């Protein structure tokens, strides 16, 4: 079965062809970083306009690379939320159109469910597992008992970790997206140079990053001479410490020693290394997707879409995108 996945939830236009939910035949991601760079963040209106221009070429490219035509496609899987509403609208309208014209079944995929499914393109973790989705828009922990069975056990109460990375990078005068830049700059800094606050929401698996972001801003205003490398490394160390502590808390509270990481921030080199060491120490089975599967892509949407297809969970043509779309179990 060949699934065409489409994702336009944020600022990347992505399409992929995936076989049986596991094997990537082709995956195309057209980044809009150059457009948004000069604003230090995503400009939603510019993102949706660019999706309109790119959606056909990106889907055509994914099909050409896979050497397939519409007749070969079993189903079309499209992200219908959460994300930027104008961006989502382009992907959903496009997917509905090609589904209708070519009479190909349509399935809707929650973007967070897509991130969690990225790992199935490379590995086969047993259920249950703890899933951390840590990206520019989300920082959430789930207990996953089966395909489609999700229990949220923690979430950010304010900013997402990736958002904090992007905002700190902006205030330090780095480019966009900030995460990969801070990742590299931090290699030259001292992570213990500045003791930034770590929100300690005792007894909970929730996160909070807005206080940390403000603390970095206040520190930089007070100490304009501070080394950017040290500020970056210390900020990153605070984020990573919180992420690892909450994952450990979730492992303990759920009694599940299996963890899957996903989302753009899980591409962070220091986080991967430290989480890896912690997993060995605590006897946790850790699953880390390759870097290109951590950040937004459509292969993960096709992988999740395949499960919906096999469960007969089809979308109708009244499908609409939703900016806010919590990940809930298929049963409700
Ligand atoms: O998953 P993603 O591509 O899109 C969303 O669904 O949000 O995540 C993008 C986020 C951005 O905030 C970006 O700065 C961050 O992931 N990111 C990183 C790294 N690569 C991407 N953060 C830290 N270290 C990285 N290496
Ligand atoms: Zn994402």
XYZ file of C-alpha atoms and ligand atoms in Angstrom:
359
model
C 0.000 0.000 0.000
C 1.353 3.391 -0.982
C 0.307 6.412 1.057
C 0.871 9.969 -0.160
C 1.473 12.115 2.923
C 1.058 15.901 2.898
C 1.993 18.342 5.663
C 1.646 22.134 5.545
C 1.072 22.726 9.252
C 3.716 25.388 9.735
C 6.387 26.828 7.448
C 7.532 23.700 5.594
C 5.710 22.354 2.555
C 6.144 18.575 2.661
C 5.027 15.538 0.664
C 6.130 11.902 0.856
C 5.327 8.462 -0.472
C 5.487 5.704 2.151
C 4.946 1.982 1.631
C 2.948 0.045 4.244
C 3.481 2.731 6.866
C 7.144 1.786 7.253
C 9.255 2.331 4.153
C 9.978 5.793 2.789
C 9.942 5.715 -1.012
C 10.361 9.480 -1.334
C 10.191 12.481 0.972
C 10.364 16.122 -0.078
C 10.470 19.019 2.391
C 10.627 22.540 1.035
C 11.782 24.840 3.798
C 10.673 28.476 3.920
C 13.477 29.482 6.306
C 14.854 32.037 3.842
C 11.536 33.893 3.775
C 11.027 34.030 7.550
C 14.683 34.491 8.539
C 14.662 38.255 8.206
C 11.703 38.535 10.612
C 13.292 36.215 13.227
C 10.180 34.022 13.219
C 7.362 32.713 11.073
C 5.048 35.259 9.433
C 1.815 33.228 9.043
C 0.480 35.149 6.035
C 3.754 34.704 4.119
C 3.833 31.015 5.054
C 0.384 30.282 3.623
C 1.107 32.209 0.421
C 4.288 30.215 -0.088
C 2.441 26.928 0.555
C 0.093 27.817 -2.322
C 3.077 28.242 -4.637
C 4.910 25.128 -3.455
C 2.240 22.509 -2.864
C 1.925 21.301 -6.481
C 5.686 21.247 -7.202
C 6.441 19.477 -3.901
C 3.772 16.786 -4.379
C 4.793 16.319 -8.021
C 8.429 16.005 -6.987
C 7.626 13.393 -4.300
C 5.647 11.355 -6.859
C 8.310 11.709 -9.540
C 11.071 10.589 -7.171
C 8.956 7.560 -6.193
C 8.156 6.948 -9.859
C 4.403 6.725 -9.208
C 1.210 8.216 -10.641
C -2.092 8.853 -8.835
C -3.397 5.429 -9.913
C -0.676 3.834 -7.766
C -1.657 5.700 -4.590
C -3.777 3.775 -2.052
C -4.689 6.746 0.137
C -3.842 10.393 0.755
C -2.972 11.367 4.335
C -3.064 15.046 5.216
C -2.351 16.982 8.409
C -5.554 18.742 9.509
C -4.141 20.256 12.721
C -2.803 21.566 14.994
C -0.843 24.350 13.311
C -1.175 27.697 11.580
C -4.683 27.818 10.220
C -3.804 29.503 6.894
C -1.008 26.988 6.294
C -3.144 23.959 7.207
C -5.900 25.172 4.903
C -3.662 24.882 1.830
C -2.702 21.264 2.534
C -6.237 20.188 3.425
C -7.844 21.902 0.370
C -5.197 20.466 -1.918
C -5.517 16.936 -0.493
C -9.312 17.023 -0.738
C -9.098 18.182 -4.365
C -6.705 15.484 -5.551
C -8.564 12.871 -3.521
C -11.869 13.833 -5.161
C -10.555 14.211 -8.708
C -8.598 10.936 -8.621
C -11.081 9.053 -6.400
C -8.418 8.156 -3.821
C -9.454 7.672 -0.152
C -8.543 10.522 2.182
C -7.393 10.247 5.798
C -6.797 13.068 8.283
C -3.777 12.987 10.572
C -3.095 14.960 13.737
C 0.363 16.529 13.353
C 1.388 15.355 16.858
C 0.353 11.808 16.014
C 2.536 12.162 12.920
C 5.573 13.149 15.007
C 5.057 10.123 17.274
C 4.830 7.835 14.216
C 8.133 9.041 12.723
C 9.935 6.326 14.702
C 7.982 3.543 12.941
C 9.778 4.467 9.718
C 13.007 3.213 11.280
C 12.208 0.993 14.270
C 9.466 -1.032 15.924
C 9.055 -0.015 19.557
C 6.744 -2.281 21.545
C 3.710 -0.805 23.278
C 3.256 0.819 25.698
C 5.782 3.634 25.445
C 6.200 7.192 26.666
C 6.318 9.686 23.773
C 7.809 13.156 24.081
C 6.773 15.546 21.309
C 9.075 18.548 21.610
C 8.891 21.030 18.755
C 8.359 24.682 17.908
C 4.661 24.490 18.704
C 4.416 21.724 21.311
C 6.056 20.158 24.312
C 3.877 17.264 25.439
C 4.253 13.838 26.988
C 1.960 10.940 26.115
C 1.547 7.377 27.185
C 0.957 5.400 23.964
C -0.718 2.012 24.510
C -1.423 1.151 20.879
C -1.835 2.854 17.513
C -4.493 5.451 18.221
C -4.447 5.044 22.029
C -2.915 8.168 23.561
C -3.066 9.518 27.089
C -1.606 12.972 27.663
C 0.466 12.972 30.839
C 2.142 16.364 30.552
C 2.185 19.513 28.468
C 3.704 22.961 28.463
C 1.750 25.536 30.386
C 3.130 28.365 28.251
C 5.823 28.279 25.530
C 7.042 25.211 23.656
C 10.732 24.347 24.079
C 11.427 25.077 20.384
C 9.717 28.443 20.688
C 12.012 29.285 23.625
C 15.017 28.271 21.490
C 13.829 30.477 18.619
C 13.114 33.489 20.853
C 16.423 33.229 22.733
C 18.245 32.937 19.394
C 16.466 36.068 18.196
C 17.399 38.084 21.267
C 21.028 36.938 20.921
C 20.978 38.163 17.316
C 21.194 34.702 15.706
C 19.105 33.643 12.703
C 15.913 31.620 12.388
C 15.218 28.809 13.220
C 17.212 29.276 16.393
C 17.373 25.694 17.661
C 20.002 24.352 15.256
C 22.121 27.525 15.662
C 22.063 27.418 19.482
C 22.852 23.693 19.248
C 26.115 24.483 17.422
C 27.057 27.706 19.271
C 26.582 25.952 22.633
C 29.394 23.548 21.783
C 31.775 26.473 22.347
C 30.170 27.662 25.596
C 30.113 26.647 29.259
C 26.738 25.131 30.186
C 27.402 25.918 33.844
C 28.395 29.559 33.322
C 24.939 30.924 34.226
C 22.431 29.215 36.480
C 19.151 29.943 34.691
C 15.904 28.989 36.475
C 14.260 25.645 35.758
C 10.528 25.577 36.384
C 9.935 22.871 38.944
C 6.270 21.940 38.723
C 6.451 19.396 41.524
C 4.349 16.282 41.192
C 3.493 17.018 37.575
C 4.862 16.136 34.156
C 4.013 19.637 32.863
C 6.574 22.040 31.437
C 7.065 25.808 31.532
C 9.640 27.692 29.477
C 8.473 31.298 29.471
C 10.204 32.131 32.786
C 13.476 30.786 31.424
C 13.104 32.871 28.273
C 12.505 36.024 30.337
C 15.455 35.169 32.602
C 17.737 34.977 29.552
C 16.393 38.329 28.305
C 16.973 39.995 31.707
C 20.444 38.493 31.979
C 21.503 39.699 28.534
C 20.161 43.219 29.243
C 22.065 43.332 32.540
C 25.243 41.786 31.162
C 25.619 43.013 27.571
C 29.249 41.899 27.663
C 28.304 38.250 28.427
C 29.628 35.599 26.085
C 26.860 34.510 23.702
C 28.347 31.032 23.689
C 27.982 30.776 27.485
C 24.449 32.227 27.453
C 23.438 29.736 24.719
C 25.023 26.755 26.447
C 23.534 27.670 29.848
C 20.067 28.238 28.380
C 20.255 24.945 26.484
C 21.428 23.110 29.585
C 18.371 24.396 31.524
C 15.973 23.263 28.754
C 17.562 19.823 28.485
C 17.619 19.274 32.235
C 13.881 19.987 32.445
C 13.060 17.764 29.447
C 15.037 14.836 30.864
C 13.577 15.242 34.366
C 10.006 15.255 33.052
C 10.609 12.222 30.843
C 12.055 10.401 33.878
C 9.054 11.469 35.950
C 6.705 10.084 33.270
C 8.638 6.808 33.114
C 8.316 6.452 36.887
C 4.681 7.500 37.225
C 3.522 5.258 34.357
C 5.883 2.375 35.132
C 6.849 2.253 31.438
C 10.578 1.990 30.696
C 10.350 2.669 26.963
C 10.665 6.203 25.520
C 10.224 7.604 22.015
C 11.440 11.134 21.281
C 10.058 13.236 18.430
C 9.788 16.808 17.148
C 12.397 19.346 16.053
C 14.067 19.825 19.446
C 14.784 16.093 19.674
C 17.274 16.735 16.847
C 19.372 18.632 19.418
C 22.776 16.987 19.767
C 23.253 17.665 23.502
C 19.721 16.501 24.328
C 20.196 13.265 22.371
C 23.506 12.587 24.067
C 22.349 13.386 27.625
C 19.037 11.557 27.245
C 20.973 8.597 25.842
C 23.237 8.519 28.880
C 20.309 8.849 31.279
C 18.480 6.016 29.485
C 21.465 3.697 29.927
C 21.773 4.662 33.605
C 18.060 4.120 34.323
C 17.592 1.055 32.100
C 15.224 2.854 29.708
C 14.814 1.607 26.141
C 15.226 4.833 24.135
C 14.081 5.373 20.538
C 15.494 8.370 18.674
C 14.448 9.063 15.079
C 17.095 10.252 12.599
C 17.453 14.036 12.504
C 15.458 14.475 9.271
C 12.529 12.612 10.855
C 12.563 14.752 14.024
C 11.751 17.984 12.189
C 8.581 18.433 10.145
C 8.157 16.057 7.220
C 5.325 14.290 5.422
C 6.681 10.729 5.732
C 5.583 10.698 9.380
C 2.106 11.850 8.297
C 1.928 9.028 5.737
C 3.074 6.534 8.415
C 0.284 7.597 10.792
C -2.170 7.848 7.868
C -1.478 4.221 6.981
C -2.717 3.113 10.442
C -5.890 5.171 10.009
C -6.407 3.664 6.572
C -6.008 0.086 7.811
C -8.499 0.833 10.606
C -11.016 2.224 8.090
C -10.799 5.693 9.600
C -11.454 7.829 6.515
C -12.011 11.566 6.241
C -14.974 13.071 4.443
C -14.915 16.019 2.075
C -16.248 18.302 4.794
C -12.847 17.913 6.524
C -11.646 21.249 7.867
C -8.302 22.225 9.365
C -8.111 23.085 13.053
C -5.440 25.343 14.571
C -6.093 23.746 17.965
C -6.458 19.974 17.808
C -5.560 17.962 20.926
C -4.323 14.429 20.369
C -6.935 12.054 21.765
C -7.455 8.323 21.443
C -9.342 7.063 18.402
C -12.126 5.910 20.751
C -12.495 9.515 21.938
O 8.992 19.677 14.634
P 9.367 20.973 14.011
O 10.141 20.925 12.721
O 8.112 21.867 13.737
C 7.039 22.001 14.614
O 6.137 21.134 14.595
O 7.098 22.990 15.403
O 10.187 21.775 15.120
C 10.760 23.020 14.845
C 11.455 23.516 16.107
C 12.004 24.928 15.979
O 11.649 25.662 17.122
C 13.505 24.698 15.900
O 14.265 25.779 16.423
C 13.664 23.455 16.744
O 12.544 22.647 16.428
N 14.898 22.706 16.417
C 15.902 22.514 17.302
C 16.918 21.823 16.598
N 16.490 21.609 15.308
C 15.245 22.151 15.233
N 16.026 22.872 18.589
C 17.167 22.543 19.215
N 18.195 21.914 18.606
C 18.116 21.524 17.312
N 19.144 20.893 16.726
Zn 5.997 19.458 13.859
